[in-house]
Amino acid sequence: MQKIIAGLVEFKKNHQKSFIEDFPDLISGQNPLALLIVCCDSRIMPTISTQIGPGDLFVLRNIGNLVPPYDYINQGNAFKHSSVVAALEFALLYLNVPNIIICGHSECGAMKYLLDNKEVPDTPFLHNWISEAKGVYNNFIESGVDKTNVNAHNQLSKLNVMHQLENLMTFPIVLDRLNNGSLQIHGWWLDISNYNVYHLMNDTGEFLEINENTAPDIIKRLYKYDSVI
Ligand SMILES: [Zn+2]
């Protein structure tokens, strides 16, 4: 804890005053640009990679960046996944976020767990949670991919982003907004080895690196998500 507490002291001493002065409007409320659904992995720092500040991203973090499908939640599993649904409802109904981004990443422990396909002793809740993505794993295996390939977990992670977007679209509050044009949903994938972020192009199913050359085209082609699976 020493490092964390020392950081708080350093922030208070050298940054807190100017930090607060930069966002007087945010004290009374927030108007974020997007709901970002991202893994808990400590190596992911969304505000660093996007270079945006306080108030811009409403963030839901969970292991594997999962969104269980609406029907499953609606069939008596609401409490089990209440944090996911509550964040979704709050972001859409209270904050009217115009974008939802689901971001997967390389070297994801959840994807490695899925690939191992066996329960680690004494982790019933973890196993239960990650099993929500079992359909992604099955789809992955059925596609004939070699699961022993050194990059299999990263391929699975990209497929997982697509699946979670599909699940997101099963929520009526998401579909309504997609249909009336007030919401767009996007798939991203972060490569931790170089911190490149890739945007899922849903006309091709490819993840395209976001950089100064590709950004104009990506922005021009932003659209409602339509399945590529
Ligand atoms: Zn992860």
PDB file of C-alpha atoms and ligand atoms in Angstrom:
ATOM      1  CA  MET A   1       0.000   0.000   0.000  1.00  0.00           C
ATOM      2  CA  GLN A   2       2.939   2.382   0.511  1.00  0.00           C
ATOM      3  CA  LYS A   3       3.205   3.118  -3.203  1.00  0.00           C
ATOM      4  CA  ILE A   4      -0.521   3.853  -3.488  1.00  0.00           C
ATOM      5  CA  ILE A   5      -0.634   6.120  -0.429  1.00  0.00           C
ATOM      6  CA  ALA A   6       2.526   7.931  -1.506  1.00  0.00           C
ATOM      7  CA  GLY A   7       0.814   8.565  -4.823  1.00  0.00           C
ATOM      8  CA  LEU A   8      -2.178  10.118  -3.070  1.00  0.00           C
ATOM      9  CA  VAL A   9       0.111  12.405  -1.089  1.00  0.00           C
ATOM     10  CA  GLU A  10       1.997  13.394  -4.234  1.00  0.00           C
ATOM     11  CA  PHE A  11      -1.284  14.116  -6.072  1.00  0.00           C
ATOM     12  CA  LYS A  12      -2.568  16.240  -3.196  1.00  0.00           C
ATOM     13  CA  LYS A  13       0.669  18.191  -2.994  1.00  0.00           C
ATOM     14  CA  ASN A  14       1.329  18.848  -6.668  1.00  0.00           C
ATOM     15  CA  HIS A  15      -1.723  18.194  -8.832  1.00  0.00           C
ATOM     16  CA  GLN A  16      -5.005  18.352  -6.902  1.00  0.00           C
ATOM     17  CA  LYS A  17      -5.533  22.121  -7.159  1.00  0.00           C
ATOM     18  CA  SER A  18      -5.006  22.428 -10.904  1.00  0.00           C
ATOM     19  CA  PHE A  19      -6.881  19.164 -11.484  1.00  0.00           C
ATOM     20  CA  ILE A  20     -10.021  20.486  -9.781  1.00  0.00           C
ATOM     21  CA  GLU A  21      -9.772  23.882 -11.465  1.00  0.00           C
ATOM     22  CA  ASP A  22      -9.935  22.147 -14.833  1.00  0.00           C
ATOM     23  CA  PHE A  23     -13.444  20.816 -14.394  1.00  0.00           C
ATOM     24  CA  PRO A  24     -15.742  23.114 -12.395  1.00  0.00           C
ATOM     25  CA  ASP A  25     -18.819  21.966 -14.366  1.00  0.00           C
ATOM     26  CA  LEU A  26     -18.210  18.343 -13.468  1.00  0.00           C
ATOM     27  CA  ILE A  27     -18.720  18.889  -9.770  1.00  0.00           C
ATOM     28  CA  SER A  28     -22.479  19.165 -10.220  1.00  0.00           C
ATOM     29  CA  GLY A  29     -22.911  16.434 -12.825  1.00  0.00           C
ATOM     30  CA  GLN A  30     -21.482  14.307 -15.598  1.00  0.00           C
ATOM     31  CA  ASN A  31     -22.132  14.052 -19.307  1.00  0.00           C
ATOM     32  CA  PRO A  32     -19.805  11.281 -20.499  1.00  0.00           C
ATOM     33  CA  LEU A  33     -19.054  10.610 -24.151  1.00  0.00           C
ATOM     34  CA  ALA A  34     -19.333   6.854 -23.775  1.00  0.00           C
ATOM     35  CA  LEU A  35     -19.925   3.867 -21.554  1.00  0.00           C
ATOM     36  CA  LEU A  36     -16.734   1.838 -21.738  1.00  0.00           C
ATOM     37  CA  ILE A  37     -17.007  -1.840 -20.790  1.00  0.00           C
ATOM     38  CA  VAL A  38     -13.527  -3.143 -20.159  1.00  0.00           C
ATOM     39  CA  CYS A  39     -11.696  -5.889 -18.295  1.00  0.00           C
ATOM     40  CA  CYS A  40     -10.476  -5.438 -14.699  1.00  0.00           C
ATOM     41  CA  ASP A  41      -6.890  -6.087 -15.832  1.00  0.00           C
ATOM     42  CA  SER A  42      -4.577  -3.642 -14.049  1.00  0.00           C
ATOM     43  CA  ARG A  43      -2.567  -2.988 -17.201  1.00  0.00           C
ATOM     44  CA  ILE A  44      -5.515  -1.295 -18.897  1.00  0.00           C
ATOM     45  CA  MET A  45      -5.615   2.463 -18.282  1.00  0.00           C
ATOM     46  CA  PRO A  46      -8.419   3.852 -20.460  1.00  0.00           C
ATOM     47  CA  THR A  47      -7.853   7.545 -19.789  1.00  0.00           C
ATOM     48  CA  ILE A  48      -4.167   7.197 -20.651  1.00  0.00           C
ATOM     49  CA  SER A  49      -4.714   5.436 -23.966  1.00  0.00           C
ATOM     50  CA  THR A  50      -7.557   7.767 -25.001  1.00  0.00           C
ATOM     51  CA  GLN A  51      -5.946  10.920 -23.598  1.00  0.00           C
ATOM     52  CA  ILE A  52      -9.269  12.137 -22.261  1.00  0.00           C
ATOM     53  CA  GLY A  53     -10.061  13.469 -18.852  1.00  0.00           C
ATOM     54  CA  PRO A  54     -12.481  13.268 -15.943  1.00  0.00           C
ATOM     55  CA  GLY A  55     -16.138  13.133 -16.947  1.00  0.00           C
ATOM     56  CA  ASP A  56     -15.562  11.722 -20.430  1.00  0.00           C
ATOM     57  CA  LEU A  57     -15.871   7.982 -19.847  1.00  0.00           C
ATOM     58  CA  PHE A  58     -18.400   6.090 -17.734  1.00  0.00           C
ATOM     59  CA  VAL A  59     -16.545   2.851 -17.062  1.00  0.00           C
ATOM     60  CA  LEU A  60     -17.834  -0.609 -16.202  1.00  0.00           C
ATOM     61  CA  ARG A  61     -15.062  -3.065 -15.418  1.00  0.00           C
ATOM     62  CA  ASN A  62     -15.458  -6.784 -15.004  1.00  0.00           C
ATOM     63  CA  ILE A  63     -13.334  -9.838 -15.646  1.00  0.00           C
ATOM     64  CA  GLY A  64     -13.367 -10.547 -19.382  1.00  0.00           C
ATOM     65  CA  ASN A  65     -15.453  -7.448 -20.305  1.00  0.00           C
ATOM     66  CA  LEU A  66     -18.608  -9.550 -20.390  1.00  0.00           C
ATOM     67  CA  VAL A  67     -22.247  -8.570 -20.922  1.00  0.00           C
ATOM     68  CA  PRO A  68     -24.583 -11.520 -20.244  1.00  0.00           C
ATOM     69  CA  PRO A  69     -27.503 -11.580 -22.704  1.00  0.00           C
ATOM     70  CA  TYR A  70     -30.777  -9.931 -21.725  1.00  0.00           C
ATOM     71  CA  ASP A  71     -32.914 -13.093 -21.875  1.00  0.00           C
ATOM     72  CA  TYR A  72     -30.611 -14.895 -19.476  1.00  0.00           C
ATOM     73  CA  ILE A  73     -30.640 -11.995 -17.034  1.00  0.00           C
ATOM     74  CA  ASN A  74     -34.395 -11.645 -17.355  1.00  0.00           C
ATOM     75  CA  GLN A  75     -34.908 -15.306 -16.435  1.00  0.00           C
ATOM     76  CA  GLY A  76     -34.193 -14.889 -12.757  1.00  0.00           C
ATOM     77  CA  ASN A  77     -30.509 -14.021 -13.014  1.00  0.00           C
ATOM     78  CA  ALA A  78     -30.829 -10.265 -12.590  1.00  0.00           C
ATOM     79  CA  PHE A  79     -29.295 -10.182  -9.152  1.00  0.00           C
ATOM     80  CA  LYS A  80     -26.403 -12.337 -10.273  1.00  0.00           C
ATOM     81  CA  HIS A  81     -25.466  -9.737 -12.861  1.00  0.00           C
ATOM     82  CA  SER A  82     -26.954  -6.647 -11.280  1.00  0.00           C
ATOM     83  CA  SER A  83     -23.796  -4.544 -11.577  1.00  0.00           C
ATOM     84  CA  VAL A  84     -23.718  -4.996 -15.352  1.00  0.00           C
ATOM     85  CA  VAL A  85     -27.399  -4.222 -15.832  1.00  0.00           C
ATOM     86  CA  ALA A  86     -27.377  -1.337 -13.364  1.00  0.00           C
ATOM     87  CA  ALA A  87     -24.428   0.301 -15.139  1.00  0.00           C
ATOM     88  CA  LEU A  88     -26.125  -0.146 -18.488  1.00  0.00           C
ATOM     89  CA  GLU A  89     -29.408   1.315 -17.271  1.00  0.00           C
ATOM     90  CA  PHE A  90     -27.691   4.216 -15.523  1.00  0.00           C
ATOM     91  CA  ALA A  91     -25.530   5.061 -18.530  1.00  0.00           C
ATOM     92  CA  LEU A  92     -28.445   4.966 -20.958  1.00  0.00           C
ATOM     93  CA  LEU A  93     -31.433   6.144 -18.943  1.00  0.00           C
ATOM     94  CA  TYR A  94     -29.774   8.721 -16.683  1.00  0.00           C
ATOM     95  CA  LEU A  95     -26.744   9.850 -18.653  1.00  0.00           C
ATOM     96  CA  ASN A  96     -27.943   9.254 -22.217  1.00  0.00           C
ATOM     97  CA  VAL A  97     -24.489   8.196 -23.353  1.00  0.00           C
ATOM     98  CA  PRO A  98     -24.327   8.280 -27.174  1.00  0.00           C
ATOM     99  CA  ASN A  99     -21.747   5.477 -27.397  1.00  0.00           C
ATOM    100  CA  ILE A 100     -20.990   2.133 -25.785  1.00  0.00           C
ATOM    101  CA  ILE A 101     -17.557   0.650 -26.334  1.00  0.00           C
ATOM    102  CA  ILE A 102     -16.673  -2.924 -25.422  1.00  0.00           C
ATOM    103  CA  CYS A 103     -12.911  -3.239 -25.175  1.00  0.00           C
ATOM    104  CA  GLY A 104     -11.063  -6.553 -24.991  1.00  0.00           C
ATOM    105  CA  HIS A 105      -7.330  -6.905 -24.689  1.00  0.00           C
ATOM    106  CA  SER A 106      -4.321  -9.118 -25.306  1.00  0.00           C
ATOM    107  CA  GLU A 107      -3.023 -11.500 -22.649  1.00  0.00           C
ATOM    108  CA  CYS A 108      -6.432 -11.541 -20.947  1.00  0.00           C
ATOM    109  CA  GLY A 109      -6.485 -13.901 -17.960  1.00  0.00           C
ATOM    110  CA  ALA A 110     -10.186 -14.588 -18.490  1.00  0.00           C
ATOM    111  CA  MET A 111      -9.552 -15.785 -22.045  1.00  0.00           C
ATOM    112  CA  LYS A 112      -6.704 -18.009 -20.870  1.00  0.00           C
ATOM    113  CA  TYR A 113      -9.024 -19.441 -18.215  1.00  0.00           C
ATOM    114  CA  LEU A 114     -11.646 -20.162 -20.874  1.00  0.00           C
ATOM    115  CA  LEU A 115      -9.083 -21.869 -23.085  1.00  0.00           C
ATOM    116  CA  ASP A 116      -7.906 -24.063 -20.206  1.00  0.00           C
ATOM    117  CA  ASN A 117     -11.532 -25.186 -19.981  1.00  0.00           C
ATOM    118  CA  LYS A 118     -11.303 -26.470 -16.425  1.00  0.00           C
ATOM    119  CA  GLU A 119     -12.305 -25.080 -13.052  1.00  0.00           C
ATOM    120  CA  VAL A 120      -9.503 -23.870 -10.830  1.00  0.00           C
ATOM    121  CA  PRO A 121     -10.048 -25.240  -7.285  1.00  0.00           C
ATOM    122  CA  ASP A 122     -11.719 -22.907  -4.773  1.00  0.00           C
ATOM    123  CA  THR A 123     -12.859 -20.374  -7.380  1.00  0.00           C
ATOM    124  CA  PRO A 124     -16.589 -21.148  -7.765  1.00  0.00           C
ATOM    125  CA  PHE A 125     -17.627 -17.520  -8.291  1.00  0.00           C
ATOM    126  CA  LEU A 126     -14.845 -16.806 -10.758  1.00  0.00           C
ATOM    127  CA  HIS A 127     -15.675 -19.993 -12.636  1.00  0.00           C
ATOM    128  CA  ASN A 128     -19.358 -19.128 -12.646  1.00  0.00           C
ATOM    129  CA  TRP A 129     -18.685 -15.652 -14.006  1.00  0.00           C
ATOM    130  CA  ILE A 130     -16.271 -16.622 -16.758  1.00  0.00           C
ATOM    131  CA  SER A 131     -18.568 -19.465 -17.771  1.00  0.00           C
ATOM    132  CA  GLU A 132     -20.867 -16.735 -19.075  1.00  0.00           C
ATOM    133  CA  ALA A 133     -18.476 -16.638 -22.024  1.00  0.00           C
ATOM    134  CA  LYS A 134     -18.615 -20.395 -22.609  1.00  0.00           C
ATOM    135  CA  GLY A 135     -20.573 -19.810 -25.814  1.00  0.00           C
ATOM    136  CA  VAL A 136     -17.653 -17.768 -27.152  1.00  0.00           C
ATOM    137  CA  TYR A 137     -15.286 -20.619 -26.371  1.00  0.00           C
ATOM    138  CA  ASN A 138     -17.560 -23.166 -28.076  1.00  0.00           C
ATOM    139  CA  ASN A 139     -17.853 -20.943 -31.121  1.00  0.00           C
ATOM    140  CA  PHE A 140     -14.087 -20.563 -31.177  1.00  0.00           C
ATOM    141  CA  ILE A 141     -13.463 -24.314 -31.027  1.00  0.00           C
ATOM    142  CA  GLU A 142     -16.125 -25.013 -33.652  1.00  0.00           C
ATOM    143  CA  SER A 143     -14.400 -22.587 -36.012  1.00  0.00           C
ATOM    144  CA  GLY A 144     -11.504 -25.046 -36.114  1.00  0.00           C
ATOM    145  CA  VAL A 145      -8.891 -22.746 -34.604  1.00  0.00           C
ATOM    146  CA  ASP A 146      -5.917 -24.488 -33.036  1.00  0.00           C
ATOM    147  CA  LYS A 147      -6.367 -23.761 -29.312  1.00  0.00           C
ATOM    148  CA  THR A 148      -2.751 -24.677 -28.628  1.00  0.00           C
ATOM    149  CA  ASN A 149      -1.558 -21.824 -30.870  1.00  0.00           C
ATOM    150  CA  VAL A 150       0.484 -19.314 -28.889  1.00  0.00           C
ATOM    151  CA  ASN A 151      -1.951 -16.548 -29.887  1.00  0.00           C
ATOM    152  CA  ALA A 152      -5.162 -18.523 -29.362  1.00  0.00           C
ATOM    153  CA  HIS A 153      -6.169 -16.534 -26.281  1.00  0.00           C
ATOM    154  CA  ASN A 154      -5.770 -13.270 -28.198  1.00  0.00           C
ATOM    155  CA  GLN A 155      -7.886 -14.566 -31.077  1.00  0.00           C
ATOM    156  CA  LEU A 156     -10.475 -15.711 -28.545  1.00  0.00           C
ATOM    157  CA  SER A 157     -10.389 -12.264 -26.930  1.00  0.00           C
ATOM    158  CA  LYS A 158     -11.273 -10.595 -30.245  1.00  0.00           C
ATOM    159  CA  LEU A 159     -14.103 -13.052 -30.848  1.00  0.00           C
ATOM    160  CA  ASN A 160     -15.271 -12.351 -27.313  1.00  0.00           C
ATOM    161  CA  VAL A 161     -15.619  -8.642 -28.112  1.00  0.00           C
ATOM    162  CA  MET A 162     -17.894  -9.535 -31.037  1.00  0.00           C
ATOM    163  CA  HIS A 163     -19.982 -11.841 -28.861  1.00  0.00           C
ATOM    164  CA  GLN A 164     -20.373  -9.278 -26.107  1.00  0.00           C
ATOM    165  CA  LEU A 165     -21.568  -6.733 -28.675  1.00  0.00           C
ATOM    166  CA  GLU A 166     -24.141  -9.288 -29.777  1.00  0.00           C
ATOM    167  CA  ASN A 167     -25.238  -9.762 -26.170  1.00  0.00           C
ATOM    168  CA  LEU A 168     -25.440  -6.003 -25.700  1.00  0.00           C
ATOM    169  CA  MET A 169     -27.847  -5.815 -28.612  1.00  0.00           C
ATOM    170  CA  THR A 170     -30.258  -8.197 -26.861  1.00  0.00           C
ATOM    171  CA  PHE A 171     -31.168  -5.465 -24.351  1.00  0.00           C
ATOM    172  CA  PRO A 172     -34.338  -3.592 -25.378  1.00  0.00           C
ATOM    173  CA  ILE A 173     -32.959  -0.298 -24.030  1.00  0.00           C
ATOM    174  CA  VAL A 174     -29.931  -0.720 -26.306  1.00  0.00           C
ATOM    175  CA  LEU A 175     -31.920  -1.798 -29.352  1.00  0.00           C
ATOM    176  CA  ASP A 176     -34.372   1.098 -28.981  1.00  0.00           C
ATOM    177  CA  ARG A 177     -31.540   3.603 -29.025  1.00  0.00           C
ATOM    178  CA  LEU A 178     -29.722   1.896 -31.868  1.00  0.00           C
ATOM    179  CA  ASN A 179     -32.916   2.005 -33.889  1.00  0.00           C
ATOM    180  CA  ASN A 180     -33.662   5.654 -33.207  1.00  0.00           C
ATOM    181  CA  GLY A 181     -30.063   6.653 -33.908  1.00  0.00           C
ATOM    182  CA  SER A 182     -29.251   8.003 -30.453  1.00  0.00           C
ATOM    183  CA  LEU A 183     -26.679   5.289 -29.704  1.00  0.00           C
ATOM    184  CA  GLN A 184     -23.749   3.647 -31.434  1.00  0.00           C
ATOM    185  CA  ILE A 185     -21.898   0.614 -30.111  1.00  0.00           C
ATOM    186  CA  HIS A 186     -18.284  -0.208 -30.880  1.00  0.00           C
ATOM    187  CA  GLY A 187     -15.772  -3.013 -30.405  1.00  0.00           C
ATOM    188  CA  TRP A 188     -12.190  -2.248 -29.446  1.00  0.00           C
ATOM    189  CA  TRP A 189      -9.200  -4.395 -28.689  1.00  0.00           C
ATOM    190  CA  LEU A 190      -6.088  -3.233 -26.847  1.00  0.00           C
ATOM    191  CA  ASP A 191      -2.723  -4.849 -27.508  1.00  0.00           C
ATOM    192  CA  ILE A 192      -0.949  -4.531 -24.185  1.00  0.00           C
ATOM    193  CA  SER A 193       2.456  -5.239 -25.733  1.00  0.00           C
ATOM    194  CA  ASN A 194       2.470  -1.924 -27.638  1.00  0.00           C
ATOM    195  CA  TYR A 195      -0.669  -0.166 -26.354  1.00  0.00           C
ATOM    196  CA  ASN A 196      -2.169  -0.011 -29.837  1.00  0.00           C
ATOM    197  CA  VAL A 197      -5.961   0.100 -29.841  1.00  0.00           C
ATOM    198  CA  TYR A 198      -7.866  -1.610 -32.672  1.00  0.00           C
ATOM    199  CA  HIS A 199     -11.372  -0.783 -33.866  1.00  0.00           C
ATOM    200  CA  LEU A 200     -13.706  -3.568 -34.996  1.00  0.00           C
ATOM    201  CA  MET A 201     -14.811  -2.847 -38.551  1.00  0.00           C
ATOM    202  CA  ASN A 202     -18.154  -4.572 -38.655  1.00  0.00           C
ATOM    203  CA  ASP A 203     -18.336  -4.769 -42.430  1.00  0.00           C
ATOM    204  CA  THR A 204     -15.233  -6.978 -42.503  1.00  0.00           C
ATOM    205  CA  GLY A 205     -14.905  -8.329 -38.951  1.00  0.00           C
ATOM    206  CA  GLU A 206     -11.328  -7.046 -38.913  1.00  0.00           C
ATOM    207  CA  PHE A 207      -9.790  -5.094 -36.054  1.00  0.00           C
ATOM    208  CA  LEU A 208      -8.135  -2.031 -37.589  1.00  0.00           C
ATOM    209  CA  GLU A 209      -5.389  -0.216 -35.678  1.00  0.00           C
ATOM    210  CA  ILE A 210      -6.494   3.293 -34.713  1.00  0.00           C
ATOM    211  CA  ASN A 211      -3.793   5.766 -35.748  1.00  0.00           C
ATOM    212  CA  GLU A 212      -3.549   9.100 -37.510  1.00  0.00           C
ATOM    213  CA  ASN A 213      -3.853   7.427 -40.909  1.00  0.00           C
ATOM    214  CA  THR A 214      -6.834   5.197 -40.167  1.00  0.00           C
ATOM    215  CA  ALA A 215      -8.751   7.461 -37.758  1.00  0.00           C
ATOM    216  CA  PRO A 216     -10.448   9.635 -40.442  1.00  0.00           C
ATOM    217  CA  ASP A 217     -11.774   6.548 -42.226  1.00  0.00           C
ATOM    218  CA  ILE A 218     -12.874   4.902 -38.980  1.00  0.00           C
ATOM    219  CA  ILE A 219     -14.733   8.046 -37.930  1.00  0.00           C
ATOM    220  CA  LYS A 220     -16.327   8.367 -41.373  1.00  0.00           C
ATOM    221  CA  ARG A 221     -17.537   4.776 -41.213  1.00  0.00           C
ATOM    222  CA  LEU A 222     -18.954   4.808 -37.693  1.00  0.00           C
ATOM    223  CA  TYR A 223     -22.283   3.091 -37.750  1.00  0.00           C
ATOM    224  CA  LYS A 224     -24.741   1.069 -35.837  1.00  0.00           C
ATOM    225  CA  TYR A 225     -23.302  -2.323 -35.013  1.00  0.00           C
ATOM    226  CA  ASP A 226     -24.490  -5.105 -37.273  1.00  0.00           C
ATOM    227  CA  SER A 227     -23.350  -8.646 -36.568  1.00  0.00           C
ATOM    228  CA  VAL A 228     -20.222  -9.955 -38.204  1.00  0.00           C
ATOM    229  CA  ILE A 229     -20.250 -13.325 -36.432  1.00  0.00           C
TER     230      ILE A 229
HETATM  231 ZN    ZN B   1      -8.751  -9.348 -19.204  1.00  0.00          ZN
END
